[in-house]
Amino acid sequence: MTTDATTHSLSRARRLDRLPFTRQHGRLVVGSGLGWALDAMDVGLISFVMAALAVQWSLTPTELSWIGSIGFVGMALGATLGGLLADRIGRRQVFALTLLVFGVATGAAALSWSVGALLVFRFLIGLGLGAELPVASTLVSEYAPARVRGRVVVLLEAFWAVGWLMAALIGYFVVPRSDAGWRWALALGAVPAVYAVVVRRGLPESVRFLELRGRVEEAEAAVRRFESAAGVAPVPSTPPEPTAPPGPRALWARGTRGRTAALWAVWFGINFAYYGAFIWLPTLLVASGFSLVRSFGFTLLITLAQLPGYAAAAVLIERWGRRPTLVVFLLGSAVGAGLFALADGETAVLVTGMVLSFFNLGAWGAVYAVTPEVYPTALRGTGSGAAAGFGRIASILAPLCVPPLLDAGGNGLVFGTFAACFVLTAVASWALPEHRGQALEEIDARDDVLTR
């Protein structure tokens, strides 16, 4: 191995960036991704629970809307608080805590005795879930080598499709089989409470976070673990000076406010269109004349199209870049939603639903790849969490908007609205920065003024 002065002067961030993708990276992605999948399973399950409860409890569209939306109220608050905590107590700590909160609350939701009780539990579930997603993507992005960072984060996001597929399978095989089927489905969501213990002990803390907190020995040990997995000899490093996080006001500083506004707009738009469509999808299919089992089966097939969507985004994110990939997949989502609005017949519903699913989830992968790159290390958790929290406002509003849109113009107006939302989001996404192949250390250097 080379031992010149340049090698000796490498920072720990550069030492991580020079590594190939190792089994330690794989463990981090899988460890974080399993939590992500369990989160998605929970969010997906509520769409099937809504369809079942609409029949069993004779719920009104307004009551169903609140069941679909209340979890996102918790997610909005959880994402914002989780991001702030991640920059103060660490990514791993927040990740494990949030898994525990929403896992226990999901298990408790299976015991719900009324709409009110279910709403309370759904809020608590959202509180944990909202904090976990941006924190997990931040942690993974800070370990991934620069040349494949976007692809690795998209791979992490692909676990969302795995979780939603699990929800679809549970929805198809468990929910419609008995009046208590929805309770058994929610009870399975308690699994994250056990998994949280594994996460807390197995995942590394962010090296960049540890350095900023002056925890040099822990940072060095984490880097050496990854270097050992790659068969690379360690070299001495000089850490950056410990610094306190700049706080939320830095998101709107002169050099940052433009990208913050663009990022918030993208998060708002993609949340509105995605959750408005997919939370209501099984219920809308039942209302269109499909049986409960058949609507769940169609939803399962539509969900399967998410996996190749993620795969395509993972390839293109490093070839085209973050911004072009995001724009293309958002415009593809608009086309899919527009075609779904015009679909007539079972085959057309299935095919256009799969087109929407393919492009929409590919766009989600690109959003999670670009978000951690918008801000420097000291502000990364706060910025990512704030954007996700603002986006959750849209996920609250979207399920509530579906009933009046249905009354005004049926499924055509509902999905036509979502198509227009995707187009506007694509326009906003073009204002985001492009950092394909750049080290996070370069981003930190460019934005150093924000951390002072």
CSV table of C-alpha atoms in Angstrom, one decimal:
chain,number,residue,atom,x,y,z
A,1,MET,CA,0.0,0.0,0.0
A,2,THR,CA,1.1,3.6,-0.7
A,3,THR,CA,2.5,5.4,2.3
A,4,ASP,CA,3.2,8.9,0.9
A,5,ALA,CA,2.1,12.2,2.6
A,6,THR,CA,-1.1,12.4,0.5
A,7,THR,CA,-2.2,9.0,1.9
A,8,HIS,CA,-1.3,10.0,5.4
A,9,SER,CA,-3.3,13.2,5.2
A,10,LEU,CA,-6.6,11.5,4.2
A,11,SER,CA,-9.5,12.4,6.4
A,12,ARG,CA,-11.8,9.6,7.7
A,13,ALA,CA,-14.4,10.7,5.2
A,14,ARG,CA,-11.9,10.2,2.3
A,15,ARG,CA,-10.8,6.9,3.8
A,16,LEU,CA,-14.4,5.7,3.6
A,17,ASP,CA,-14.9,7.1,0.0
A,18,ARG,CA,-11.9,5.2,-1.3
A,19,LEU,CA,-13.2,1.8,-0.3
A,20,PRO,CA,-15.1,-0.6,-2.5
A,21,PHE,CA,-18.6,-1.8,-1.5
A,22,THR,CA,-17.9,-4.4,1.2
A,23,ARG,CA,-19.8,-6.8,3.3
A,24,GLN,CA,-19.9,-4.1,6.0
A,25,HIS,CA,-21.7,-1.8,3.6
A,26,GLY,CA,-24.1,-4.7,2.8
A,27,ARG,CA,-24.8,-5.3,6.4
A,28,LEU,CA,-25.6,-1.6,6.9
A,29,VAL,CA,-27.9,-1.5,4.0
A,30,VAL,CA,-29.7,-4.7,4.9
A,31,GLY,CA,-29.9,-3.7,8.6
A,32,SER,CA,-31.3,-0.3,7.8
A,33,GLY,CA,-33.4,-1.7,4.9
A,34,LEU,CA,-35.2,-4.3,7.0
A,35,GLY,CA,-36.4,-1.6,9.3
A,36,TRP,CA,-37.4,0.4,6.2
A,37,ALA,CA,-39.4,-2.7,4.9
A,38,LEU,CA,-41.1,-3.1,8.2
A,39,ASP,CA,-42.1,0.5,8.1
A,40,ALA,CA,-43.5,0.2,4.6
A,41,MET,CA,-45.4,-2.9,5.7
A,42,ASP,CA,-47.1,-0.9,8.3
A,43,VAL,CA,-48.0,2.0,6.0
A,44,GLY,CA,-49.2,-0.5,3.3
A,45,LEU,CA,-51.3,-2.5,5.7
A,46,ILE,CA,-53.5,0.5,6.7
A,47,SER,CA,-54.8,0.7,3.1
A,48,PHE,CA,-56.1,-2.9,3.4
A,49,VAL,CA,-57.4,-2.3,6.9
A,50,MET,CA,-59.4,0.7,5.6
A,51,ALA,CA,-61.0,-1.4,2.9
A,52,ALA,CA,-62.0,-4.1,5.5
A,53,LEU,CA,-63.2,-1.7,8.2
A,54,ALA,CA,-65.3,0.2,5.6
A,55,VAL,CA,-67.4,-3.0,5.4
A,56,GLN,CA,-67.2,-4.3,9.0
A,57,TRP,CA,-67.6,-1.0,10.9
A,58,SER,CA,-69.7,0.7,8.2
A,59,LEU,CA,-67.4,3.7,8.2
A,60,THR,CA,-68.1,6.9,6.3
A,61,PRO,CA,-65.6,8.3,3.7
A,62,THR,CA,-64.6,11.0,6.2
A,63,GLU,CA,-63.8,8.4,8.9
A,64,LEU,CA,-61.8,6.4,6.5
A,65,SER,CA,-59.9,9.5,5.4
A,66,TRP,CA,-58.9,10.3,9.0
A,67,ILE,CA,-57.7,6.7,9.5
A,68,GLY,CA,-55.6,7.1,6.4
A,69,SER,CA,-54.3,10.5,7.4
A,70,ILE,CA,-53.7,10.5,11.1
A,71,GLY,CA,-50.6,8.4,10.9
A,72,PHE,CA,-49.1,11.0,8.6
A,73,VAL,CA,-49.8,13.7,11.2
A,74,GLY,CA,-47.5,11.7,13.5
A,75,MET,CA,-45.0,11.2,10.7
A,76,ALA,CA,-44.8,14.9,10.0
A,77,LEU,CA,-43.9,15.6,13.6
A,78,GLY,CA,-41.7,12.5,13.9
A,79,ALA,CA,-39.7,13.3,10.8
A,80,THR,CA,-38.9,16.9,12.0
A,81,LEU,CA,-38.0,15.8,15.6
A,82,GLY,CA,-36.1,12.7,14.4
A,83,GLY,CA,-33.9,14.8,12.1
A,84,LEU,CA,-33.1,17.3,14.9
A,85,LEU,CA,-32.3,14.5,17.3
A,86,ALA,CA,-30.1,12.7,14.7
A,87,ASP,CA,-27.9,15.7,14.5
A,88,ARG,CA,-27.7,15.8,18.3
A,89,ILE,CA,-27.6,12.3,19.8
A,90,GLY,CA,-26.8,10.3,16.7
A,91,ARG,CA,-28.3,8.5,13.7
A,92,ARG,CA,-28.2,5.0,15.2
A,93,GLN,CA,-29.8,6.0,18.5
A,94,VAL,CA,-32.8,7.7,16.8
A,95,PHE,CA,-33.2,4.8,14.3
A,96,ALA,CA,-33.5,2.2,17.0
A,97,LEU,CA,-35.8,4.3,19.2
A,98,THR,CA,-38.2,5.0,16.4
A,99,LEU,CA,-38.4,1.3,15.4
A,100,LEU,CA,-39.4,0.5,19.0
A,101,VAL,CA,-42.0,3.2,19.2
A,102,PHE,CA,-43.9,2.3,16.1
A,103,GLY,CA,-43.5,-1.4,16.6
A,104,VAL,CA,-45.2,-1.4,20.0
A,105,ALA,CA,-47.9,1.1,18.8
A,106,THR,CA,-48.7,-1.1,15.8
A,107,GLY,CA,-49.1,-4.2,18.0
A,108,ALA,CA,-51.4,-2.1,20.3
A,109,ALA,CA,-53.4,-0.9,17.3
A,110,ALA,CA,-54.5,-4.5,16.7
A,111,LEU,CA,-56.5,-4.2,20.0
A,112,SER,CA,-58.4,-1.1,18.8
A,113,TRP,CA,-62.0,-1.1,20.1
A,114,SER,CA,-63.2,2.0,18.3
A,115,VAL,CA,-62.3,4.5,15.5
A,116,GLY,CA,-61.0,6.9,18.2
A,117,ALA,CA,-58.7,4.3,19.7
A,118,LEU,CA,-57.4,3.3,16.3
A,119,LEU,CA,-56.7,7.0,15.5
A,120,VAL,CA,-54.6,7.4,18.7
A,121,PHE,CA,-52.6,4.3,17.9
A,122,ARG,CA,-52.1,5.3,14.3
A,123,PHE,CA,-50.8,8.7,15.4
A,124,LEU,CA,-48.2,7.0,17.7
A,125,ILE,CA,-47.2,4.7,14.9
A,126,GLY,CA,-46.6,7.6,12.6
A,127,LEU,CA,-44.5,9.4,15.2
A,128,GLY,CA,-42.0,6.6,15.2
A,129,LEU,CA,-42.2,5.8,11.4
A,130,GLY,CA,-41.7,9.4,10.4
A,131,ALA,CA,-38.5,9.8,12.3
A,132,GLU,CA,-36.9,6.6,11.0
A,133,LEU,CA,-36.9,7.0,7.2
A,134,PRO,CA,-34.8,10.2,6.8
A,135,VAL,CA,-32.5,9.1,9.6
A,136,ALA,CA,-31.8,5.7,7.9
A,137,SER,CA,-31.1,7.3,4.5
A,138,THR,CA,-28.7,9.8,6.1
A,139,LEU,CA,-26.8,7.1,8.0
A,140,VAL,CA,-26.4,4.9,4.8
A,141,SER,CA,-25.4,7.9,2.6
A,142,GLU,CA,-22.6,8.9,5.1
A,143,TYR,CA,-21.0,5.4,4.8
A,144,ALA,CA,-21.5,4.7,1.1
A,145,PRO,CA,-18.5,5.4,-1.3
A,146,ALA,CA,-19.1,8.6,-3.3
A,147,ARG,CA,-19.0,6.8,-6.7
A,148,VAL,CA,-22.0,4.6,-5.8
A,149,ARG,CA,-23.7,6.6,-3.0
A,150,GLY,CA,-26.8,7.3,-5.0
A,151,ARG,CA,-27.2,3.7,-6.1
A,152,VAL,CA,-26.8,2.5,-2.5
A,153,VAL,CA,-29.4,4.8,-1.2
A,154,VAL,CA,-31.8,3.8,-3.9
A,155,LEU,CA,-31.1,0.2,-3.0
A,156,LEU,CA,-32.0,1.1,0.6
A,157,GLU,CA,-35.3,2.7,-0.6
A,158,ALA,CA,-36.1,-0.5,-2.6
A,159,PHE,CA,-36.7,-2.2,0.7
A,160,TRP,CA,-39.9,0.0,0.8
A,161,ALA,CA,-41.2,-2.0,-2.1
A,162,VAL,CA,-40.4,-5.2,-0.2
A,163,GLY,CA,-42.3,-4.0,2.8
A,164,TRP,CA,-45.3,-2.9,0.7
A,165,LEU,CA,-45.3,-6.3,-1.0
A,166,MET,CA,-45.3,-7.9,2.4
A,167,ALA,CA,-48.3,-5.7,3.3
A,168,ALA,CA,-50.0,-6.7,0.0
A,169,LEU,CA,-49.5,-10.4,0.8
A,170,ILE,CA,-50.8,-10.0,4.3
A,171,GLY,CA,-53.7,-8.0,3.0
A,172,TYR,CA,-54.5,-10.7,0.4
A,173,PHE,CA,-54.1,-13.8,2.6
A,174,VAL,CA,-55.0,-12.6,6.1
A,175,VAL,CA,-57.3,-9.5,6.1
A,176,PRO,CA,-60.3,-10.9,4.2
A,177,ARG,CA,-60.3,-14.3,5.8
A,178,SER,CA,-62.2,-13.4,8.9
A,179,ASP,CA,-63.6,-10.4,10.8
A,180,ALA,CA,-60.5,-10.4,12.9
A,181,GLY,CA,-58.2,-10.6,9.9
A,182,TRP,CA,-57.3,-6.9,10.1
A,183,ARG,CA,-56.3,-7.3,13.7
A,184,TRP,CA,-54.0,-10.2,13.0
A,185,ALA,CA,-52.5,-8.1,10.1
A,186,LEU,CA,-51.7,-5.2,12.5
A,187,ALA,CA,-50.4,-7.6,15.2
A,188,LEU,CA,-47.7,-8.6,12.7
A,189,GLY,CA,-46.5,-5.0,12.8
A,190,ALA,CA,-45.2,-5.5,16.3
A,191,VAL,CA,-42.1,-7.3,14.8
A,192,PRO,CA,-40.1,-4.1,14.7
A,193,ALA,CA,-40.2,-3.8,18.5
A,194,VAL,CA,-38.0,-6.9,18.6
A,195,TYR,CA,-35.9,-5.9,15.6
A,196,ALA,CA,-35.1,-2.5,17.3
A,197,VAL,CA,-32.9,-4.4,19.8
A,198,VAL,CA,-30.9,-5.9,17.0
A,199,VAL,CA,-30.5,-2.6,15.2
A,200,ARG,CA,-29.3,-0.8,18.3
A,201,ARG,CA,-26.5,-3.3,18.8
A,202,GLY,CA,-25.5,-4.1,15.2
A,203,LEU,CA,-25.4,-0.8,13.2
A,204,PRO,CA,-22.5,1.6,13.3
A,205,GLU,CA,-22.9,5.3,14.1
A,206,SER,CA,-22.1,7.9,11.5
A,207,VAL,CA,-18.4,8.6,11.4
A,208,ARG,CA,-19.0,12.2,10.4
A,209,PHE,CA,-21.4,12.7,13.3
A,210,LEU,CA,-18.9,11.1,15.8
A,211,GLU,CA,-16.1,13.4,14.6
A,212,LEU,CA,-18.3,16.5,14.9
A,213,ARG,CA,-19.0,15.5,18.5
A,214,GLY,CA,-15.3,14.9,19.2
A,215,ARG,CA,-15.8,11.1,19.7
A,216,VAL,CA,-12.6,10.4,17.7
A,217,GLU,CA,-11.8,6.9,19.0
A,218,GLU,CA,-15.3,5.7,18.1
A,219,ALA,CA,-15.0,7.2,14.7
A,220,GLU,CA,-11.6,5.6,14.1
A,221,ALA,CA,-12.9,2.2,15.2
A,222,ALA,CA,-15.9,2.5,12.8
A,223,VAL,CA,-13.7,3.4,9.8
A,224,ARG,CA,-11.2,0.6,10.6
A,225,ARG,CA,-14.0,-1.9,10.6
A,226,PHE,CA,-14.9,-1.0,7.1
A,227,GLU,CA,-11.3,-0.8,6.0
A,228,SER,CA,-10.7,-4.3,7.4
A,229,ALA,CA,-13.7,-5.7,5.5
A,230,ALA,CA,-12.1,-4.2,2.3
A,231,GLY,CA,-8.6,-5.5,3.1
A,232,VAL,CA,-7.3,-1.9,3.2
A,233,ALA,CA,-4.6,-0.8,5.7
A,234,PRO,CA,-5.7,2.1,7.9
A,235,VAL,CA,-3.8,5.4,7.8
A,236,PRO,CA,-3.7,8.3,10.4
A,237,SER,CA,-6.4,10.9,10.2
A,238,THR,CA,-6.9,14.3,11.6
A,239,PRO,CA,-10.6,14.9,12.4
A,240,PRO,CA,-12.4,18.1,11.9
A,241,GLU,CA,-12.9,20.4,14.9
A,242,PRO,CA,-15.9,19.4,17.0
A,243,THR,CA,-18.9,21.7,16.3
A,244,ALA,CA,-22.5,22.1,17.4
A,245,PRO,CA,-25.3,21.7,14.8
A,246,PRO,CA,-26.3,25.1,13.4
A,247,GLY,CA,-30.0,24.6,14.0
A,248,PRO,CA,-33.1,24.8,11.8
A,249,ARG,CA,-32.7,28.5,10.9
A,250,ALA,CA,-29.7,27.6,8.8
A,251,LEU,CA,-32.0,25.8,6.4
A,252,TRP,CA,-33.2,29.3,5.3
A,253,ALA,CA,-29.8,31.1,5.3
A,254,ARG,CA,-29.0,33.1,2.2
A,255,GLY,CA,-27.0,30.3,0.5
A,256,THR,CA,-29.4,27.5,1.4
A,257,ARG,CA,-33.0,28.8,1.2
A,258,GLY,CA,-33.3,28.2,-2.6
A,259,ARG,CA,-32.5,24.5,-2.4
A,260,THR,CA,-34.5,24.1,0.8
A,261,ALA,CA,-37.6,25.6,-0.9
A,262,ALA,CA,-37.1,23.3,-3.9
A,263,LEU,CA,-36.5,20.2,-1.7
A,264,TRP,CA,-39.6,20.9,0.4
A,265,ALA,CA,-41.7,21.4,-2.8
A,266,VAL,CA,-40.5,18.0,-4.2
A,267,TRP,CA,-41.3,16.3,-0.9
A,268,PHE,CA,-44.7,17.8,-0.7
A,269,GLY,CA,-45.7,17.0,-4.3
A,270,ILE,CA,-44.5,13.4,-4.3
A,271,ASN,CA,-46.1,12.7,-0.9
A,272,PHE,CA,-49.4,14.1,-2.0
A,273,ALA,CA,-49.6,12.1,-5.2
A,274,TYR,CA,-48.2,8.9,-3.9
A,275,TYR,CA,-50.2,8.6,-0.7
A,276,GLY,CA,-53.4,9.9,-2.2
A,277,ALA,CA,-53.3,7.2,-4.8
A,278,PHE,CA,-51.9,4.2,-2.9
A,279,ILE,CA,-53.6,4.6,0.5
A,280,TRP,CA,-57.0,4.6,-1.2
A,281,LEU,CA,-56.3,2.2,-4.0
A,282,PRO,CA,-57.9,-1.0,-2.6
A,283,THR,CA,-60.9,0.9,-1.4
A,284,LEU,CA,-61.3,2.6,-4.7
A,285,LEU,CA,-61.2,-0.7,-6.5
A,286,VAL,CA,-63.9,-2.1,-4.2
A,287,ALA,CA,-66.0,0.9,-4.9
A,288,SER,CA,-65.5,0.4,-8.6
A,289,GLY,CA,-67.1,-3.1,-8.4
A,290,PHE,CA,-64.2,-5.4,-7.5
A,291,SER,CA,-64.6,-7.9,-4.7
A,292,LEU,CA,-62.5,-7.4,-1.6
A,293,VAL,CA,-60.2,-10.3,-2.4
A,294,ARG,CA,-59.9,-9.3,-6.1
A,295,SER,CA,-59.1,-5.7,-5.3
A,296,PHE,CA,-56.4,-6.9,-2.9
A,297,GLY,CA,-55.0,-9.2,-5.6
A,298,PHE,CA,-54.8,-6.4,-8.1
A,299,THR,CA,-53.1,-4.2,-5.5
A,300,LEU,CA,-50.6,-7.0,-5.0
A,301,LEU,CA,-49.7,-7.1,-8.7
A,302,ILE,CA,-49.5,-3.4,-9.0
A,303,THR,CA,-47.1,-3.4,-6.0
A,304,LEU,CA,-44.8,-5.9,-7.7
A,305,ALA,CA,-44.1,-3.2,-10.3
A,306,GLN,CA,-42.3,-1.2,-7.7
A,307,LEU,CA,-39.3,-3.5,-7.7
A,308,PRO,CA,-38.2,-3.0,-11.3
A,309,GLY,CA,-38.9,0.7,-10.8
A,310,TYR,CA,-36.3,0.9,-8.1
A,311,ALA,CA,-33.9,-1.2,-10.1
A,312,ALA,CA,-34.1,1.1,-13.0
A,313,ALA,CA,-33.6,4.2,-10.8
A,314,ALA,CA,-30.6,2.6,-9.1
A,315,VAL,CA,-28.9,2.1,-12.5
A,316,LEU,CA,-29.8,5.6,-13.9
A,317,ILE,CA,-29.0,7.5,-10.7
A,318,GLU,CA,-25.3,7.1,-11.3
A,319,ARG,CA,-25.4,7.3,-15.1
A,320,TRP,CA,-27.7,10.2,-15.6
A,321,GLY,CA,-27.4,11.9,-12.2
A,322,ARG,CA,-29.9,12.5,-9.4
A,323,ARG,CA,-31.8,15.4,-11.0
A,324,PRO,CA,-32.4,14.0,-14.5
A,325,THR,CA,-33.4,10.6,-13.0
A,326,LEU,CA,-35.9,12.2,-10.6
A,327,VAL,CA,-37.4,14.4,-13.4
A,328,VAL,CA,-37.9,11.5,-15.8
A,329,PHE,CA,-39.5,9.2,-13.2
A,330,LEU,CA,-41.8,12.0,-12.0
A,331,LEU,CA,-42.9,12.7,-15.5
A,332,GLY,CA,-43.4,8.9,-16.0
A,333,SER,CA,-45.5,8.9,-12.9
A,334,ALA,CA,-47.6,11.7,-14.3
A,335,VAL,CA,-48.2,9.7,-17.5
A,336,GLY,CA,-49.1,6.6,-15.4
A,337,ALA,CA,-51.6,8.5,-13.3
A,338,GLY,CA,-53.2,10.1,-16.3
A,339,LEU,CA,-53.6,6.7,-18.0
A,340,PHE,CA,-55.0,5.2,-14.8
A,341,ALA,CA,-57.6,8.1,-14.8
A,342,LEU,CA,-58.7,7.0,-18.3
A,343,ALA,CA,-58.5,3.2,-17.7
A,344,ASP,CA,-61.6,1.3,-18.6
A,345,GLY,CA,-61.7,-2.5,-17.8
A,346,GLU,CA,-59.7,-4.8,-15.6
A,347,THR,CA,-56.7,-5.1,-17.9
A,348,ALA,CA,-56.3,-1.4,-18.4
A,349,VAL,CA,-56.6,-0.8,-14.6
A,350,LEU,CA,-53.9,-3.4,-13.9
A,351,VAL,CA,-51.5,-2.2,-16.6
A,352,THR,CA,-51.8,1.5,-16.0
A,353,GLY,CA,-51.6,0.9,-12.2
A,354,MET,CA,-48.3,-1.0,-12.7
A,355,VAL,CA,-46.9,1.9,-14.9
A,356,LEU,CA,-47.8,4.3,-12.1
A,357,SER,CA,-46.2,2.1,-9.5
A,358,PHE,CA,-43.0,1.6,-11.6
A,359,PHE,CA,-42.3,5.2,-12.1
A,360,ASN,CA,-43.6,6.5,-8.8
A,361,LEU,CA,-41.4,4.3,-6.7
A,362,GLY,CA,-38.4,4.9,-8.9
A,363,ALA,CA,-38.9,8.6,-8.2
A,364,TRP,CA,-39.0,7.9,-4.5
A,365,GLY,CA,-35.6,6.2,-4.8
A,366,ALA,CA,-34.2,9.3,-6.5
A,367,VAL,CA,-35.7,11.6,-3.9
A,368,TYR,CA,-34.0,9.7,-1.1
A,369,ALA,CA,-30.7,9.7,-3.0
A,370,VAL,CA,-30.6,13.4,-3.5
A,371,THR,CA,-31.9,14.6,-0.1
A,372,PRO,CA,-28.9,13.8,2.1
A,373,GLU,CA,-26.6,15.5,-0.5
A,374,VAL,CA,-28.4,18.8,-0.2
A,375,TYR,CA,-26.9,19.8,3.1
A,376,PRO,CA,-23.5,19.5,4.9
A,377,THR,CA,-23.0,16.9,7.7
A,378,ALA,CA,-23.8,19.2,10.6
A,379,LEU,CA,-27.2,20.0,9.0
A,380,ARG,CA,-27.9,16.8,7.2
A,381,GLY,CA,-30.2,15.1,9.7
A,382,THR,CA,-32.1,18.3,10.4
A,383,GLY,CA,-32.5,19.2,6.7
A,384,SER,CA,-33.5,15.7,5.7
A,385,GLY,CA,-36.0,15.4,8.5
A,386,ALA,CA,-37.5,18.9,8.0
A,387,ALA,CA,-38.0,18.2,4.3
A,388,ALA,CA,-39.6,14.8,5.1
A,389,GLY,CA,-41.7,16.4,7.8
A,390,PHE,CA,-43.0,19.1,5.4
A,391,GLY,CA,-43.8,16.4,2.9
A,392,ARG,CA,-45.9,14.6,5.4
A,393,ILE,CA,-48.3,17.5,5.5
A,394,ALA,CA,-49.2,16.5,2.0
A,395,SER,CA,-49.6,12.9,3.0
A,396,ILE,CA,-52.1,14.1,5.6
A,397,LEU,CA,-54.0,16.2,3.2
A,398,ALA,CA,-54.0,13.7,0.3
A,399,PRO,CA,-56.3,11.0,1.8
A,400,LEU,CA,-58.6,13.7,3.0
A,401,CYS,CA,-58.9,15.2,-0.5
A,402,VAL,CA,-59.8,12.0,-2.2
A,403,PRO,CA,-63.5,11.8,-1.1
A,404,PRO,CA,-64.4,15.4,-2.3
A,405,LEU,CA,-62.5,14.8,-5.6
A,406,LEU,CA,-64.4,11.5,-6.1
A,407,ASP,CA,-67.7,13.3,-5.5
A,408,ALA,CA,-66.8,16.0,-8.0
A,409,GLY,CA,-65.4,13.9,-10.8
A,410,GLY,CA,-64.9,10.3,-9.9
A,411,ASN,CA,-61.6,8.4,-10.3
A,412,GLY,CA,-60.8,10.4,-13.4
A,413,LEU,CA,-60.5,13.7,-11.5
A,414,VAL,CA,-58.7,12.0,-8.6
A,415,PHE,CA,-55.9,10.6,-10.7
A,416,GLY,CA,-55.9,13.5,-13.1
A,417,THR,CA,-55.1,15.7,-10.1
A,418,PHE,CA,-52.3,13.4,-9.1
A,419,ALA,CA,-50.9,13.5,-12.6
A,420,ALA,CA,-50.8,17.3,-12.5
A,421,CYS,CA,-49.1,17.2,-9.1
A,422,PHE,CA,-46.4,15.0,-10.5
A,423,VAL,CA,-45.7,17.4,-13.3
A,424,LEU,CA,-45.4,20.4,-10.9
A,425,THR,CA,-43.1,18.3,-8.7
A,426,ALA,CA,-40.8,17.5,-11.7
A,427,VAL,CA,-40.5,21.2,-12.4
A,428,ALA,CA,-39.5,21.9,-8.8
A,429,SER,CA,-37.0,19.1,-8.8
A,430,TRP,CA,-34.9,20.8,-11.5
A,431,ALA,CA,-33.9,23.4,-9.0
A,432,LEU,CA,-32.1,20.8,-6.7
A,433,PRO,CA,-28.3,20.6,-6.7
A,434,GLU,CA,-26.6,17.8,-8.6
A,435,HIS,CA,-23.8,16.0,-6.7
A,436,ARG,CA,-23.3,12.7,-8.7
A,437,GLY,CA,-19.9,11.2,-7.8
A,438,GLN,CA,-19.0,14.0,-5.3
A,439,ALA,CA,-17.7,13.1,-1.9
A,440,LEU,CA,-19.8,14.3,1.0
A,441,GLU,CA,-16.6,16.0,2.2
A,442,GLU,CA,-16.7,18.2,-0.9
A,443,ILE,CA,-20.3,19.1,-0.1
A,444,ASP,CA,-19.3,20.0,3.5
A,445,ALA,CA,-16.4,22.2,2.2
A,446,ARG,CA,-18.7,24.1,-0.1
A,447,ASP,CA,-21.3,24.7,2.6
A,448,ASP,CA,-18.8,25.2,5.5
A,449,VAL,CA,-20.4,28.6,6.2
A,450,LEU,CA,-23.6,26.8,7.3
A,451,THR,CA,-21.8,25.0,10.1
A,452,ARG,CA,-20.3,28.1,11.7
